[in-house]
Amino acid sequence: METKLQSQGTLQSRGEPWSEQLAQEIIAEHKALDGATLPILHALQEAFGYVPEAAIPLVAQALNLSRAEVHGVATFYHDFRRQPAGKHVLKLCGAEACQAMGADHLAECAEKKLGVKVGETTGDGQVTLEHIYCLGLCAVAPSGMIDGRIVGRLDEARLDAMQMCIRDSYCLGLCAVAPSGMIDGRIVGRLDEARLDAMLAEART
Ligand code: FES
């Protein structure tokens, strides 16, 4: 049985290049499970970063299903990507509590800023924008996730900071607590004016 995090696609993929041998190994490892289709598809996505089209007939054959049945499962659940993701994956929660706090508007902003629709990857391959459905962070809605790190109280400013951060070659990998910085090798997240003052004072001592 997959965990909630697995079902939400939050595990980081290994991004292996397509290999029929690896796919067959993954299928063999999971095919005895009850309802093996979903665990196999999750494991394939975890390994390759998406569910390769070439894996569908292999899964069908191993589970004695038709290709259409496996294809139907892979396309029904939006957790499964059909193409490799970009370098960074930005997921915005589209479930009820986040919607009530402006998630739809936020998704529109992200689409405009990135120039893609939800489910697509930017032309430079840098960012994939996706929906996710309830991260359990409803108390700090609207919420999202960047490269597996969860972020609450998302607003346009924070979205801007996250997008700038992940597109910037100087990215500290702290997009979830953007804006961020570093002093004497120590990283600092959620920078604001007061925290910046404290860092500057520390730098002067
Ligand atoms: S509805 Fe978005 S985190 Fe729960």
PDB file of C-alpha atoms and ligand atoms in Angstrom:
ATOM      1  CA  MET A   1       0.000   0.000   0.000  1.00  0.00           C
ATOM      2  CA  GLU A   2       1.502   3.301  -0.956  1.00  0.00           C
ATOM      3  CA  THR A   3       2.010   5.986   1.639  1.00  0.00           C
ATOM      4  CA  LYS A   4       0.260   9.343   1.294  1.00  0.00           C
ATOM      5  CA  LEU A   5       3.568  10.947   0.311  1.00  0.00           C
ATOM      6  CA  GLN A   6       4.155   8.307  -2.341  1.00  0.00           C
ATOM      7  CA  SER A   7       0.645   8.783  -3.657  1.00  0.00           C
ATOM      8  CA  GLN A   8       1.313  12.526  -3.892  1.00  0.00           C
ATOM      9  CA  GLY A   9       4.473  11.934  -5.860  1.00  0.00           C
ATOM     10  CA  THR A  10       6.652  13.639  -3.298  1.00  0.00           C
ATOM     11  CA  LEU A  11       9.434  11.110  -3.316  1.00  0.00           C
ATOM     12  CA  GLN A  12      12.436  12.365  -5.192  1.00  0.00           C
ATOM     13  CA  SER A  13      13.031  10.464  -8.374  1.00  0.00           C
ATOM     14  CA  ARG A  14      16.413   9.021  -9.260  1.00  0.00           C
ATOM     15  CA  GLY A  15      16.003  10.252 -12.845  1.00  0.00           C
ATOM     16  CA  GLU A  16      17.558   7.153 -14.387  1.00  0.00           C
ATOM     17  CA  PRO A  17      17.690   7.038 -18.194  1.00  0.00           C
ATOM     18  CA  TRP A  18      15.183   4.603 -19.730  1.00  0.00           C
ATOM     19  CA  SER A  19      16.303   1.014 -19.439  1.00  0.00           C
ATOM     20  CA  GLU A  20      14.068  -1.945 -20.234  1.00  0.00           C
ATOM     21  CA  GLN A  21      16.160  -4.127 -17.947  1.00  0.00           C
ATOM     22  CA  LEU A  22      15.660  -1.788 -14.984  1.00  0.00           C
ATOM     23  CA  ALA A  23      11.937  -1.552 -15.748  1.00  0.00           C
ATOM     24  CA  GLN A  24      11.670  -5.359 -15.809  1.00  0.00           C
ATOM     25  CA  GLU A  25      13.510  -5.591 -12.485  1.00  0.00           C
ATOM     26  CA  ILE A  26      11.139  -3.067 -10.918  1.00  0.00           C
ATOM     27  CA  ILE A  27       8.102  -4.884 -12.284  1.00  0.00           C
ATOM     28  CA  ALA A  28       9.395  -8.264 -11.070  1.00  0.00           C
ATOM     29  CA  GLU A  29       9.997  -6.806  -7.614  1.00  0.00           C
ATOM     30  CA  HIS A  30       6.417  -5.549  -7.242  1.00  0.00           C
ATOM     31  CA  LYS A  31       4.243  -7.791  -9.364  1.00  0.00           C
ATOM     32  CA  ALA A  32       3.258 -10.162  -6.539  1.00  0.00           C
ATOM     33  CA  LEU A  33       1.738  -7.319  -4.509  1.00  0.00           C
ATOM     34  CA  ASP A  34      -2.044  -6.965  -4.241  1.00  0.00           C
ATOM     35  CA  GLY A  35      -3.160  -4.385  -6.771  1.00  0.00           C
ATOM     36  CA  ALA A  36       0.351  -4.288  -8.191  1.00  0.00           C
ATOM     37  CA  THR A  37      -0.362  -1.752 -10.945  1.00  0.00           C
ATOM     38  CA  LEU A  38      -0.121   1.347  -8.759  1.00  0.00           C
ATOM     39  CA  PRO A  39       2.974   0.274  -6.800  1.00  0.00           C
ATOM     40  CA  ILE A  40       4.708  -0.622 -10.066  1.00  0.00           C
ATOM     41  CA  LEU A  41       3.833   2.697 -11.694  1.00  0.00           C
ATOM     42  CA  HIS A  42       5.011   4.583  -8.596  1.00  0.00           C
ATOM     43  CA  ALA A  43       8.260   2.611  -8.540  1.00  0.00           C
ATOM     44  CA  LEU A  44       8.820   3.260 -12.258  1.00  0.00           C
ATOM     45  CA  GLN A  45       8.235   6.972 -11.725  1.00  0.00           C
ATOM     46  CA  GLU A  46      10.536   6.990  -8.736  1.00  0.00           C
ATOM     47  CA  ALA A  47      13.278   5.405 -10.818  1.00  0.00           C
ATOM     48  CA  PHE A  48      12.868   7.265 -14.122  1.00  0.00           C
ATOM     49  CA  GLY A  49      11.149  10.465 -12.953  1.00  0.00           C
ATOM     50  CA  TYR A  50       8.096   9.605 -15.091  1.00  0.00           C
ATOM     51  CA  VAL A  51       6.249   6.574 -16.399  1.00  0.00           C
ATOM     52  CA  PRO A  52       7.828   5.878 -19.782  1.00  0.00           C
ATOM     53  CA  GLU A  53       5.417   4.863 -22.534  1.00  0.00           C
ATOM     54  CA  ALA A  54       7.677   1.903 -23.276  1.00  0.00           C
ATOM     55  CA  ALA A  55       7.023   0.525 -19.791  1.00  0.00           C
ATOM     56  CA  ILE A  56       3.253   0.234 -20.306  1.00  0.00           C
ATOM     57  CA  PRO A  57       3.311  -2.988 -22.389  1.00  0.00           C
ATOM     58  CA  LEU A  58       5.846  -4.527 -19.986  1.00  0.00           C
ATOM     59  CA  VAL A  59       3.548  -3.871 -17.016  1.00  0.00           C
ATOM     60  CA  ALA A  60       0.549  -5.134 -18.956  1.00  0.00           C
ATOM     61  CA  GLN A  61       2.301  -8.359 -19.872  1.00  0.00           C
ATOM     62  CA  ALA A  62       3.576  -8.995 -16.337  1.00  0.00           C
ATOM     63  CA  LEU A  63       0.150  -8.429 -14.756  1.00  0.00           C
ATOM     64  CA  ASN A  64      -1.828 -10.105 -17.520  1.00  0.00           C
ATOM     65  CA  LEU A  65      -3.708  -6.899 -18.239  1.00  0.00           C
ATOM     66  CA  SER A  66      -4.359  -5.118 -21.501  1.00  0.00           C
ATOM     67  CA  ARG A  67      -2.179  -2.160 -22.448  1.00  0.00           C
ATOM     68  CA  ALA A  68      -5.309  -0.014 -22.407  1.00  0.00           C
ATOM     69  CA  GLU A  69      -5.976  -0.958 -18.762  1.00  0.00           C
ATOM     70  CA  VAL A  70      -2.477   0.002 -17.645  1.00  0.00           C
ATOM     71  CA  HIS A  71      -2.541   3.122 -19.789  1.00  0.00           C
ATOM     72  CA  GLY A  72      -5.895   4.011 -18.226  1.00  0.00           C
ATOM     73  CA  VAL A  73      -4.440   3.834 -14.702  1.00  0.00           C
ATOM     74  CA  ALA A  74      -1.332   5.819 -15.663  1.00  0.00           C
ATOM     75  CA  THR A  75      -3.408   8.601 -17.197  1.00  0.00           C
ATOM     76  CA  PHE A  76      -6.218   8.625 -14.589  1.00  0.00           C
ATOM     77  CA  TYR A  77      -3.933   9.601 -11.697  1.00  0.00           C
ATOM     78  CA  HIS A  78      -2.355  12.997 -12.205  1.00  0.00           C
ATOM     79  CA  ASP A  79       0.513  11.905  -9.921  1.00  0.00           C
ATOM     80  CA  PHE A  80       1.986  10.032 -12.846  1.00  0.00           C
ATOM     81  CA  ARG A  81       4.064  12.051 -15.275  1.00  0.00           C
ATOM     82  CA  ARG A  82       4.170  10.919 -18.868  1.00  0.00           C
ATOM     83  CA  GLN A  83       7.248  13.001 -19.672  1.00  0.00           C
ATOM     84  CA  PRO A  84      10.455  13.635 -17.724  1.00  0.00           C
ATOM     85  CA  ALA A  85      10.130  16.545 -15.288  1.00  0.00           C
ATOM     86  CA  GLY A  86      12.221  19.702 -15.436  1.00  0.00           C
ATOM     87  CA  LYS A  87      15.236  20.309 -13.225  1.00  0.00           C
ATOM     88  CA  HIS A  88      12.956  21.735 -10.520  1.00  0.00           C
ATOM     89  CA  VAL A  89       9.383  20.764  -9.731  1.00  0.00           C
ATOM     90  CA  LEU A  90       7.007  23.348  -8.294  1.00  0.00           C
ATOM     91  CA  LYS A  91       3.763  21.845  -7.024  1.00  0.00           C
ATOM     92  CA  LEU A  92       0.867  24.009  -5.929  1.00  0.00           C
ATOM     93  CA  CYS A  93      -1.895  22.564  -3.776  1.00  0.00           C
ATOM     94  CA  GLY A  94      -5.208  22.694  -5.583  1.00  0.00           C
ATOM     95  CA  ALA A  95      -7.389  21.115  -2.888  1.00  0.00           C
ATOM     96  CA  GLU A  96     -10.303  22.752  -1.094  1.00  0.00           C
ATOM     97  CA  ALA A  97      -8.679  24.566   1.840  1.00  0.00           C
ATOM     98  CA  CYS A  98      -5.974  26.022  -0.366  1.00  0.00           C
ATOM     99  CA  GLN A  99      -8.535  26.968  -3.004  1.00  0.00           C
ATOM    100  CA  ALA A 100     -10.463  28.882  -0.361  1.00  0.00           C
ATOM    101  CA  MET A 101      -7.256  30.805   0.366  1.00  0.00           C
ATOM    102  CA  GLY A 102      -6.550  31.793  -3.231  1.00  0.00           C
ATOM    103  CA  ALA A 103      -4.773  28.760  -4.688  1.00  0.00           C
ATOM    104  CA  ASP A 104      -6.428  29.189  -8.082  1.00  0.00           C
ATOM    105  CA  HIS A 105      -5.190  32.760  -8.377  1.00  0.00           C
ATOM    106  CA  LEU A 106      -1.731  31.626  -7.284  1.00  0.00           C
ATOM    107  CA  ALA A 107      -1.689  28.899  -9.951  1.00  0.00           C
ATOM    108  CA  GLU A 108      -2.670  31.483 -12.582  1.00  0.00           C
ATOM    109  CA  CYS A 109       0.172  33.751 -11.411  1.00  0.00           C
ATOM    110  CA  ALA A 110       2.632  30.862 -11.607  1.00  0.00           C
ATOM    111  CA  GLU A 111       1.416  29.955 -15.102  1.00  0.00           C
ATOM    112  CA  LYS A 112       1.876  33.554 -16.263  1.00  0.00           C
ATOM    113  CA  LYS A 113       5.292  33.961 -14.692  1.00  0.00           C
ATOM    114  CA  LEU A 114       6.607  30.659 -16.024  1.00  0.00           C
ATOM    115  CA  GLY A 115       4.803  30.839 -19.364  1.00  0.00           C
ATOM    116  CA  VAL A 116       3.443  27.287 -19.025  1.00  0.00           C
ATOM    117  CA  LYS A 117       0.210  25.648 -17.933  1.00  0.00           C
ATOM    118  CA  VAL A 118      -0.019  23.429 -14.868  1.00  0.00           C
ATOM    119  CA  GLY A 119       1.357  20.043 -15.906  1.00  0.00           C
ATOM    120  CA  GLU A 120       3.923  21.536 -18.292  1.00  0.00           C
ATOM    121  CA  THR A 121       7.658  22.197 -18.173  1.00  0.00           C
ATOM    122  CA  THR A 122       9.301  25.469 -19.185  1.00  0.00           C
ATOM    123  CA  GLY A 123      11.031  25.477 -22.566  1.00  0.00           C
ATOM    124  CA  ASP A 124      14.465  25.675 -20.927  1.00  0.00           C
ATOM    125  CA  GLY A 125      13.698  22.508 -18.948  1.00  0.00           C
ATOM    126  CA  GLN A 126      14.210  24.325 -15.661  1.00  0.00           C
ATOM    127  CA  VAL A 127      10.795  24.172 -13.988  1.00  0.00           C
ATOM    128  CA  THR A 128       7.825  21.803 -14.095  1.00  0.00           C
ATOM    129  CA  LEU A 129       4.624  23.238 -12.662  1.00  0.00           C
ATOM    130  CA  GLU A 130       2.202  20.708 -11.177  1.00  0.00           C
ATOM    131  CA  HIS A 131      -0.802  20.474  -8.935  1.00  0.00           C
ATOM    132  CA  ILE A 132      -0.847  18.436  -5.775  1.00  0.00           C
ATOM    133  CA  TYR A 133      -3.897  17.689  -3.683  1.00  0.00           C
ATOM    134  CA  CYS A 134      -3.641  18.446   0.043  1.00  0.00           C
ATOM    135  CA  LEU A 135      -0.260  18.316   1.667  1.00  0.00           C
ATOM    136  CA  GLY A 136      -1.819  18.278   5.131  1.00  0.00           C
ATOM    137  CA  LEU A 137      -0.785  21.905   5.499  1.00  0.00           C
ATOM    138  CA  CYS A 138      -4.291  23.347   5.291  1.00  0.00           C
ATOM    139  CA  ALA A 139      -3.664  25.463   8.423  1.00  0.00           C
ATOM    140  CA  VAL A 140      -1.056  27.445   6.506  1.00  0.00           C
ATOM    141  CA  ALA A 141      -2.872  27.428   3.151  1.00  0.00           C
ATOM    142  CA  PRO A 142      -2.234  28.069   0.389  1.00  0.00           C
ATOM    143  CA  SER A 143       0.593  25.575   0.325  1.00  0.00           C
ATOM    144  CA  GLY A 144       2.969  24.116  -2.181  1.00  0.00           C
ATOM    145  CA  MET A 145       6.158  22.225  -2.589  1.00  0.00           C
ATOM    146  CA  ILE A 146       9.409  22.943  -4.340  1.00  0.00           C
ATOM    147  CA  ASP A 147      11.704  20.041  -5.126  1.00  0.00           C
ATOM    148  CA  GLY A 148      10.108  17.985  -2.354  1.00  0.00           C
ATOM    149  CA  ARG A 149      10.288  20.741   0.287  1.00  0.00           C
ATOM    150  CA  ILE A 150       6.930  21.970   1.531  1.00  0.00           C
ATOM    151  CA  VAL A 151       6.058  25.654   1.767  1.00  0.00           C
ATOM    152  CA  GLY A 152       3.083  27.189   3.566  1.00  0.00           C
ATOM    153  CA  ARG A 153       1.439  30.613   3.442  1.00  0.00           C
ATOM    154  CA  LEU A 154       2.284  30.986  -0.225  1.00  0.00           C
ATOM    155  CA  ASP A 155       1.563  34.332  -1.769  1.00  0.00           C
ATOM    156  CA  GLU A 156       2.620  36.040  -4.953  1.00  0.00           C
ATOM    157  CA  ALA A 157       5.732  37.545  -3.376  1.00  0.00           C
ATOM    158  CA  ARG A 158       6.925  34.203  -2.047  1.00  0.00           C
ATOM    159  CA  LEU A 159       6.131  32.558  -5.346  1.00  0.00           C
ATOM    160  CA  ASP A 160       8.240  35.212  -7.086  1.00  0.00           C
ATOM    161  CA  ALA A 161      11.110  34.642  -4.689  1.00  0.00           C
ATOM    162  CA  MET A 162      10.929  30.866  -5.150  1.00  0.00           C
ATOM    163  CA  GLN A 163      10.888  31.155  -8.921  1.00  0.00           C
ATOM    164  CA  MET A 164      13.754  33.623  -8.997  1.00  0.00           C
ATOM    165  CA  CYS A 165      15.699  31.424  -6.614  1.00  0.00           C
ATOM    166  CA  ILE A 166      15.319  28.219  -8.614  1.00  0.00           C
ATOM    167  CA  ARG A 167      16.151  29.973 -11.874  1.00  0.00           C
ATOM    168  CA  ASP A 168      19.208  31.663 -10.390  1.00  0.00           C
ATOM    169  CA  SER A 169      22.524  29.908 -10.755  1.00  0.00           C
ATOM    170  CA  TYR A 170      23.367  31.177  -7.280  1.00  0.00           C
ATOM    171  CA  CYS A 171      20.443  29.243  -5.798  1.00  0.00           C
ATOM    172  CA  LEU A 172      21.159  27.996  -2.262  1.00  0.00           C
ATOM    173  CA  GLY A 173      18.510  25.320  -2.580  1.00  0.00           C
ATOM    174  CA  LEU A 174      16.485  27.106   0.104  1.00  0.00           C
ATOM    175  CA  CYS A 175      13.654  28.175  -2.147  1.00  0.00           C
ATOM    176  CA  ALA A 176      11.145  26.827   0.370  1.00  0.00           C
ATOM    177  CA  VAL A 177      12.213  29.475   2.896  1.00  0.00           C
ATOM    178  CA  ALA A 178      12.992  32.217   0.376  1.00  0.00           C
ATOM    179  CA  PRO A 179      14.312  34.794   0.424  1.00  0.00           C
ATOM    180  CA  SER A 180      17.504  33.276   1.751  1.00  0.00           C
ATOM    181  CA  GLY A 181      21.156  34.110   2.193  1.00  0.00           C
ATOM    182  CA  MET A 182      24.324  32.979   3.853  1.00  0.00           C
ATOM    183  CA  ILE A 183      26.730  34.451   6.367  1.00  0.00           C
ATOM    184  CA  ASP A 184      30.139  32.896   6.970  1.00  0.00           C
ATOM    185  CA  GLY A 185      28.898  29.659   5.450  1.00  0.00           C
ATOM    186  CA  ARG A 186      25.746  29.512   7.589  1.00  0.00           C
ATOM    187  CA  ILE A 187      22.552  29.565   5.596  1.00  0.00           C
ATOM    188  CA  VAL A 188      19.655  31.758   6.650  1.00  0.00           C
ATOM    189  CA  GLY A 189      16.116  31.416   5.395  1.00  0.00           C
ATOM    190  CA  ARG A 190      13.051  33.652   5.558  1.00  0.00           C
ATOM    191  CA  LEU A 191      15.220  36.764   5.318  1.00  0.00           C
ATOM    192  CA  ASP A 192      13.523  40.039   6.091  1.00  0.00           C
ATOM    193  CA  GLU A 193      14.846  43.494   6.936  1.00  0.00           C
ATOM    194  CA  ALA A 194      15.263  42.745  10.648  1.00  0.00           C
ATOM    195  CA  ARG A 195      17.136  39.517   9.980  1.00  0.00           C
ATOM    196  CA  LEU A 196      19.291  41.263   7.391  1.00  0.00           C
ATOM    197  CA  ASP A 197      20.150  43.956   9.966  1.00  0.00           C
ATOM    198  CA  ALA A 198      21.162  41.230  12.416  1.00  0.00           C
ATOM    199  CA  MET A 199      23.352  39.573   9.787  1.00  0.00           C
ATOM    200  CA  LEU A 200      24.995  42.879   8.879  1.00  0.00           C
ATOM    201  CA  ALA A 201      25.618  43.649  12.561  1.00  0.00           C
ATOM    202  CA  GLU A 202      27.169  40.205  12.983  1.00  0.00           C
ATOM    203  CA  ALA A 203      29.327  40.764   9.911  1.00  0.00           C
ATOM    204  CA  ARG A 204      30.669  44.012  11.384  1.00  0.00           C
ATOM    205  CA  THR A 205      31.742  42.510  14.713  1.00  0.00           C
TER     206      THR A 205
HETATM  207  S1  FES B   1      -5.864  21.737   1.026  1.00  0.00           S
HETATM  208 FE1  FES B   1      -3.905  22.432   0.517  1.00  0.00          FE
HETATM  209  S2  FES B   1      -2.656  21.650   2.094  1.00  0.00           S
HETATM  210 FE2  FES B   1      -4.625  20.869   2.553  1.00  0.00          FE
END
